[in-house]
GROMACS .gro file of C-alpha atoms in nm:
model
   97
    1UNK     CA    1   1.754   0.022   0.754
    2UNK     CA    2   1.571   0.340   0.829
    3UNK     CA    3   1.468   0.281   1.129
    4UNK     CA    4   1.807   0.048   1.259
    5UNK     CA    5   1.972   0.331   1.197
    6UNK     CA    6   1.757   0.595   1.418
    7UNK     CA    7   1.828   0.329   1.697
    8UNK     CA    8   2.222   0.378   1.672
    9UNK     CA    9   2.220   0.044   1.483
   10UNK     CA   10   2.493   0.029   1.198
   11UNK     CA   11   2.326  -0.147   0.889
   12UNK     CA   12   2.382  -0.150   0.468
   13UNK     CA   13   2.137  -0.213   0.237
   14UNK     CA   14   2.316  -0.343  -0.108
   15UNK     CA   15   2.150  -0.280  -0.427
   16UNK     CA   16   2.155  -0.516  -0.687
   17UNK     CA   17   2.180  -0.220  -0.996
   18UNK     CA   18   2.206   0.113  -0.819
   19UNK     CA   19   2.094   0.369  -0.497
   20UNK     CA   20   1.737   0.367  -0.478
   21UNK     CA   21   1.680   0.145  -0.807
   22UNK     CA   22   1.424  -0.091  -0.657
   23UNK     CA   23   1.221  -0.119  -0.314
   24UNK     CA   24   1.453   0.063  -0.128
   25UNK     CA   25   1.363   0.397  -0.344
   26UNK     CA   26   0.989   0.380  -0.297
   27UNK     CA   27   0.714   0.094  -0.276
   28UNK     CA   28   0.761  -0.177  -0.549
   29UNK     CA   29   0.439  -0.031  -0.745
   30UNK     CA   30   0.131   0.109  -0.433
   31UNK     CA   31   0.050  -0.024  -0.117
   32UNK     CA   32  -0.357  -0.081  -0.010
   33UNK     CA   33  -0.491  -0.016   0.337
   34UNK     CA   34  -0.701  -0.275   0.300
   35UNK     CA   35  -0.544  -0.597   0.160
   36UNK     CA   36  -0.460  -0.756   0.482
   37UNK     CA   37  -0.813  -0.698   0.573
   38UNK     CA   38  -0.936  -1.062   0.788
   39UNK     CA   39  -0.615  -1.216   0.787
   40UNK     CA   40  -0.383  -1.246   1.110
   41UNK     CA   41  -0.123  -1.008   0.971
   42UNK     CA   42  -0.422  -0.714   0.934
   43UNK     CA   43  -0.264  -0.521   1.218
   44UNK     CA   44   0.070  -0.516   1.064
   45UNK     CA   45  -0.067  -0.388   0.734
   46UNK     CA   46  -0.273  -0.118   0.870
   47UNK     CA   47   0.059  -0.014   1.092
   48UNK     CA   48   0.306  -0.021   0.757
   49UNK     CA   49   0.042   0.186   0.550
   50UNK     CA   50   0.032   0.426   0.824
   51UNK     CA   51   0.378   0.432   0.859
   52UNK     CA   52   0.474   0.509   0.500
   53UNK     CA   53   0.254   0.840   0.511
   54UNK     CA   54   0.436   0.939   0.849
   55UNK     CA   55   0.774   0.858   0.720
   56UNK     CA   56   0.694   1.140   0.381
   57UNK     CA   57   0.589   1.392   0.640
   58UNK     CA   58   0.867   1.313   0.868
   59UNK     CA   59   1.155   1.342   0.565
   60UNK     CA   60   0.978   1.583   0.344
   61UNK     CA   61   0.902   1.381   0.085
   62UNK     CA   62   0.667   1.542  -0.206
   63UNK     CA   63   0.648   1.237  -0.416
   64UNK     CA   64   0.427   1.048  -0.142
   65UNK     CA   65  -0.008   1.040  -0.256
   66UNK     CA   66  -0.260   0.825  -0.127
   67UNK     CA   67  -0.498   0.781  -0.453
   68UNK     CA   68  -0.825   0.539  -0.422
   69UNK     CA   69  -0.750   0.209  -0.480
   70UNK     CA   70  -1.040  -0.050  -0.650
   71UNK     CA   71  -1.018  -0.411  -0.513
   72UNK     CA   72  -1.214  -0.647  -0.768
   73UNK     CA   73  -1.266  -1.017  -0.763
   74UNK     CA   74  -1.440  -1.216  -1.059
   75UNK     CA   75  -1.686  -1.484  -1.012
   76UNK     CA   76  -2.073  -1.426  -1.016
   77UNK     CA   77  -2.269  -1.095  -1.068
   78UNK     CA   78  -2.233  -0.951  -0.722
   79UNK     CA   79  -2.630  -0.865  -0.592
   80UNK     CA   80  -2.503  -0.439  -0.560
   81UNK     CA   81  -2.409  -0.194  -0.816
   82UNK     CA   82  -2.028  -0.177  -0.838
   83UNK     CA   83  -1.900   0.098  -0.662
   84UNK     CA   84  -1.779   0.253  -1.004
   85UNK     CA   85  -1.981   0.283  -1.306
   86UNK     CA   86  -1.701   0.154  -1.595
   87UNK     CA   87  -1.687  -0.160  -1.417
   88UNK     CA   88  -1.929  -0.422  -1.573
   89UNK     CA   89  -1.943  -0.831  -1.631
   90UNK     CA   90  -1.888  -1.081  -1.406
   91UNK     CA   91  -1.787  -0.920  -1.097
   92UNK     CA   92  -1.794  -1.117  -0.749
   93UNK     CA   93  -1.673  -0.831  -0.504
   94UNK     CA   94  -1.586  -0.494  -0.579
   95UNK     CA   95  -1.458  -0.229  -0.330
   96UNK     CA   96  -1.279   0.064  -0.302
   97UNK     CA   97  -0.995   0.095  -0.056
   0.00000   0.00000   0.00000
């Protein structure tokens, strides 16, 4: 809606409870960097995390952060040290994004 509107492009967004209750107000819980990492949308998911740091700046948000974000997939002892030293068991893959 954001951006339909900047191009002179009248648009609603209707909210099922209130103004900003839901995904419209912020990101449904965090976005990753990473998570679209090998697949054929990884473009697009590199471009919408960038995007959501350029859109705080560009409407003065303070509630935007990036914090590190620990991707972890079970399975068999992976042959490294995870890159976090709380993190023990069976633990395929372990990154931080």
């Amino acid at each position: 809606a954001y951006f339909l509107s900047k191009r002179g492009v009248p648009c609603t967004v209707v909210e099922r409870v209130e103004i900003a209750a839901a995904a419209s107000g912020k990101s449904g819980g965090f976005l990753a960097g990473g998570w679209g990492d090998g697949s054929n949308t990884e473009t697009l998911h590199r471009e919408s995390f960038k995007l959501h740091e350029q859109l705080a700046e560009t409407l003065g948000l303070t509630t935007y952060r990036k914090i590190p974000t620990l991707q972890v997939a079970g399975g068999e002892r992976m042959p490294l040290d995870p890159p976090v030293s709380w993190l023990d068991g069976d633990v395929a893959m372990a990154r931080l994004m």
